[in-house]
Structures are given as C-alpha cells and as structure tokens.
Tab-separated table of C-alpha atoms and ligand atoms in Angstrom:
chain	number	residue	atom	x	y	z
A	1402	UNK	CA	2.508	-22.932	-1.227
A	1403	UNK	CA	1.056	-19.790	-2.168
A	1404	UNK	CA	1.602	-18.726	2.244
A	1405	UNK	CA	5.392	-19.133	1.618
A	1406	UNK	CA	5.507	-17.358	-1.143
A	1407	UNK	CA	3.440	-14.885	0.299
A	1408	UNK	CA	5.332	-14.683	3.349
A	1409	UNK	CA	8.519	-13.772	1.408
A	1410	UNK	CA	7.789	-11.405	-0.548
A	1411	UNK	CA	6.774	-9.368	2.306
A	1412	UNK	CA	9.959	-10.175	4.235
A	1413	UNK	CA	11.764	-8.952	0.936
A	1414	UNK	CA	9.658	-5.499	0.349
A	1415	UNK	CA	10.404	-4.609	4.076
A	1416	UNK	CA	14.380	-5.840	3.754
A	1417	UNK	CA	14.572	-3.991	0.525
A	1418	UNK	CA	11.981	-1.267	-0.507
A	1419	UNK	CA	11.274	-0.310	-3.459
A	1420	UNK	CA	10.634	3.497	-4.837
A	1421	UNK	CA	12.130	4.471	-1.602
A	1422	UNK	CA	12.967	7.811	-1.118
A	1423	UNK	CA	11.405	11.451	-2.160
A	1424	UNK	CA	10.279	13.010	-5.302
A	1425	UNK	CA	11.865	16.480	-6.238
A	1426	UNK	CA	8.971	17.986	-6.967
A	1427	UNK	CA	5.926	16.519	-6.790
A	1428	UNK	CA	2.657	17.114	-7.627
A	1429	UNK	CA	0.820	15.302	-4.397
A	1430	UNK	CA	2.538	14.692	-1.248
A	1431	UNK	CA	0.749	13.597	2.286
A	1432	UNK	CA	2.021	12.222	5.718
A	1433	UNK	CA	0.544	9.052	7.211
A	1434	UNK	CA	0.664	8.514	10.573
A	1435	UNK	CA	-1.117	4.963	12.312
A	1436	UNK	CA	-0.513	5.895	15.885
A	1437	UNK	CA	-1.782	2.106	17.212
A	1438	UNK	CA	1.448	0.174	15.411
A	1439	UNK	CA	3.474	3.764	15.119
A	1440	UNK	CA	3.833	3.707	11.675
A	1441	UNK	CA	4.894	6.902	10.087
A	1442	UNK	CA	5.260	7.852	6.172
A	1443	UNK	CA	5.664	10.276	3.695
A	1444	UNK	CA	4.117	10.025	0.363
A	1445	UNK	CA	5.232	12.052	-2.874
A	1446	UNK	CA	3.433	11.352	-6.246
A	1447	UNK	CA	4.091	12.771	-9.565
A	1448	UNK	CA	0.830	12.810	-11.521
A	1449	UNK	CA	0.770	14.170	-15.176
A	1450	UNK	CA	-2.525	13.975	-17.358
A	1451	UNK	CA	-4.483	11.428	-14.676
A	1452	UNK	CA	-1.284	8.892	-14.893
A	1453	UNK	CA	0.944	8.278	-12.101
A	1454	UNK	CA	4.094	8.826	-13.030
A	1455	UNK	CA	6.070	8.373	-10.312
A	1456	UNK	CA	5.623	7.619	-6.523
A	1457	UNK	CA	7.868	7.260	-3.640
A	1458	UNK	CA	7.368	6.870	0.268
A	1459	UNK	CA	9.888	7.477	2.907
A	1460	UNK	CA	9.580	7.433	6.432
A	1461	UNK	CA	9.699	4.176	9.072
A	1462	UNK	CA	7.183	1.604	9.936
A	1463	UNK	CA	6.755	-1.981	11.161
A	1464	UNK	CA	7.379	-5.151	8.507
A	1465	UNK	CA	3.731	-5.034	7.172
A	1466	UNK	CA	3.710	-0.897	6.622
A	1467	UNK	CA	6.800	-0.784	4.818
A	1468	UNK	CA	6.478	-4.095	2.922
A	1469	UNK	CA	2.924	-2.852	2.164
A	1470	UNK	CA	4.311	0.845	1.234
A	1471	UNK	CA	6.546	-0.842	-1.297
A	1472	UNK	CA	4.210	-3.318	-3.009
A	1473	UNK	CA	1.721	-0.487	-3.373
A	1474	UNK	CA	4.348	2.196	-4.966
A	1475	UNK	CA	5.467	-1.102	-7.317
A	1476	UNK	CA	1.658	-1.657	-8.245
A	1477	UNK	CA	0.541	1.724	-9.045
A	1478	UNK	CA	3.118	3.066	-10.987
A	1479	UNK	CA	1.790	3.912	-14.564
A	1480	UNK	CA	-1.887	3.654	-13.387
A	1481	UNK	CA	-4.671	5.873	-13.868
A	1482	UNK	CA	-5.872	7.887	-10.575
A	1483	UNK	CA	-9.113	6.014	-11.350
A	1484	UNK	CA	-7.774	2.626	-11.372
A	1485	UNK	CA	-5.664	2.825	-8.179
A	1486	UNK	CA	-8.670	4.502	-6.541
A	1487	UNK	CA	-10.312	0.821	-7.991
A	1488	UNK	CA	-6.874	-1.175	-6.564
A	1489	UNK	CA	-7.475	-0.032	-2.840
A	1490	UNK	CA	-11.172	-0.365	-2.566
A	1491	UNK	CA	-10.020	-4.237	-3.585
A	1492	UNK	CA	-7.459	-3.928	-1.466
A	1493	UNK	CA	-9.550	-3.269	1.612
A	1494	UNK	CA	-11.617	-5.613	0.422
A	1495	UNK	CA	-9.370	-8.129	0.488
A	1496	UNK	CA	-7.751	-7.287	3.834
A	1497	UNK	CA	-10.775	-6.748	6.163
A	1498	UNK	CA	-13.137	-9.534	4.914
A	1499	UNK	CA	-13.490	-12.764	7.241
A	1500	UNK	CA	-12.437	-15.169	4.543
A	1501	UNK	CA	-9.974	-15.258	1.828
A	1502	UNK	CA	-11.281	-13.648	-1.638
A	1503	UNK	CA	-9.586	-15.681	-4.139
A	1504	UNK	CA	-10.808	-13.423	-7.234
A	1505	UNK	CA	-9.688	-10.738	-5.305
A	1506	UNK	CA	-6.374	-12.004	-5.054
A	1507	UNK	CA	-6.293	-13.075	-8.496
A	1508	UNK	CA	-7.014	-9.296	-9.518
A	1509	UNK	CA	-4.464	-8.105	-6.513
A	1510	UNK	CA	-1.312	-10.238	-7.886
A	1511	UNK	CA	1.430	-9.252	-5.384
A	1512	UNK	CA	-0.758	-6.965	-3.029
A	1513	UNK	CA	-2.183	-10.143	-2.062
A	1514	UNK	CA	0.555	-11.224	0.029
A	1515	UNK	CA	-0.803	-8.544	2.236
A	1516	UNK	CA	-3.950	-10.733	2.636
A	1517	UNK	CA	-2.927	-12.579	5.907
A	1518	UNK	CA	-3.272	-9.447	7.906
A	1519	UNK	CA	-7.011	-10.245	8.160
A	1520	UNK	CA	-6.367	-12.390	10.800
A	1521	UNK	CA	-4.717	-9.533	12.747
A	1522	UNK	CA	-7.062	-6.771	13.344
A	1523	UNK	CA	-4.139	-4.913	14.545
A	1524	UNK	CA	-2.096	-5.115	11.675
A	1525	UNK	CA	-4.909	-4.153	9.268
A	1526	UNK	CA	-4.376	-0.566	9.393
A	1527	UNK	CA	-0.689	-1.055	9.081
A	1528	UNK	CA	-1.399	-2.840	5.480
A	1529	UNK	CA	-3.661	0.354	4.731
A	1530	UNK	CA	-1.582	3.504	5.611
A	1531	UNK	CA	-0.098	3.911	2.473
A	1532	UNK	CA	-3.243	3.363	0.814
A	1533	UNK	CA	-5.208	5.904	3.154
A	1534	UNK	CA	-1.733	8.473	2.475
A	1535	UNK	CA	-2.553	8.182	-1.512
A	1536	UNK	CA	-6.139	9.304	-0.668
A	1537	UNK	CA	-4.833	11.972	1.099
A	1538	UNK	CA	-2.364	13.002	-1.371
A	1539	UNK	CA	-4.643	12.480	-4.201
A	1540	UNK	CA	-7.501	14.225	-2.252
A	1541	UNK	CA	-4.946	17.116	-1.684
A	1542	UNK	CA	-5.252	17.007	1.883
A	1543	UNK	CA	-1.681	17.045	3.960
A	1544	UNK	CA	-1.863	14.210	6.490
A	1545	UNK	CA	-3.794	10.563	6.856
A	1546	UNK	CA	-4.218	8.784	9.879
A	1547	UNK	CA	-6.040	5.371	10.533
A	1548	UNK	CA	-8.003	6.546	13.112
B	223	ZN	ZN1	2.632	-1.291	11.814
C-alpha cells in the first residue's frame, strides 16, 4: 500500500532527520518562518559551481515541516540549482492539485509521501517551507514566510 508506506516514511524523517544541523560556512543561508502551523527553520546550503553540495536545516516544526525539511535536504543533495528549482515547482504541483498526479509522483520518488497534505489546506504550507527557505536562500534573500 503505497499510503503505508507513505505514511512511514514521514513518521521516520520527523523521528530521525536527516542533514540536520548547520553548515560552517555556507554559501546561502535563509530563515523560514510559517506563522499559521508555527513552523520555524534555518536553512544553510553550500553551493560550488551551480551544484549543491551540501545542505542542512535546523530549527523546530510540526511532523510534516520537519519530515518534509528532511526528505527535501535528502533529495537535493548533488543537484543542480536548476533542477531543484524544477523539483519544487513539481513539488507544489503535486501538493496543491485536487487529485493525485501519479507522473508526478513517479518523478517525486520519496517527496511524494508528502502528497497527502493536499487534503489539508492547512498543512500545505507546512510541506512547502523548506522549499520556499531554498528560494530564499538561493534568491539571496534572508527570511521566507508562507504568507
Ligand atoms: Zn506545521
């Protein structure tokens, strides 16, 4: 059952995240902040020639932010700027349309599991923040918020 496994693997990003933590010196850095859920984080990227290197969030959030912080930092590491700029605009595809995308989810893989918060207007901007925090660190601008 693709919502068990679903379902799990967010319950095991937010019990264990990964790439959490702070980067030493990074290149990008930006604060996210989604005041409706209270979701606060901290983004550092290391980018080197259009690659990201390295990326790491810190900070606290609900189940869905920090699951969704964690599958995102696992996902983009070693890809272009270009094609994580490509990997959220599927993303928020896949999170605010009515119906489940299943192409989308094919080209998602584990950022998928994120899919169910379409049903939870709410939650959607807690599956975002880290997303809308990259674009703000990658746009060089110091804070996101989902507002
Ligand atoms: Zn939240």
């Amino acid at each position: 059952m693709m919502a068990e496994l679903y379902r799990e693997l967010i319950l095991d990003h937010n019990a264990a995240p990964r790439n959490f933590g702070a980067i030493d010196q990074p290149t990008h850095t930006a604060d996210g902040n989604n005041p409706l859920c209270g979701d606060t984080l901290t983004l550092d990227l290391e980018v080197d020639d259009g690659v990201i290197r390295d990326l790491r969030f810190r900070g606290s959030g609900c189940a869905i932010s920090t699951a969704s912080s964690s599958l995102m930092t696992s996902a983009l590491k070693g890809k272009t700027v270009g094609e994580a700029e490509a990997l959220f605009a599927s993303f928020h595809e896949l999170v605010t349309s009515p119906e489940r995308v299943p192409h989308l989810e094919e080209r998602l893989g584990k950022l998928a599991a994120l899919g169910g918060v379409r049903e939870f207007p709410m939650r959607v901007k807690c599956a975002t923040l880290a997303w809308h925090t990259l674009q703000a660190a990658l746009n060089g601008s110091a804070n996101a918020t989902t507002e």
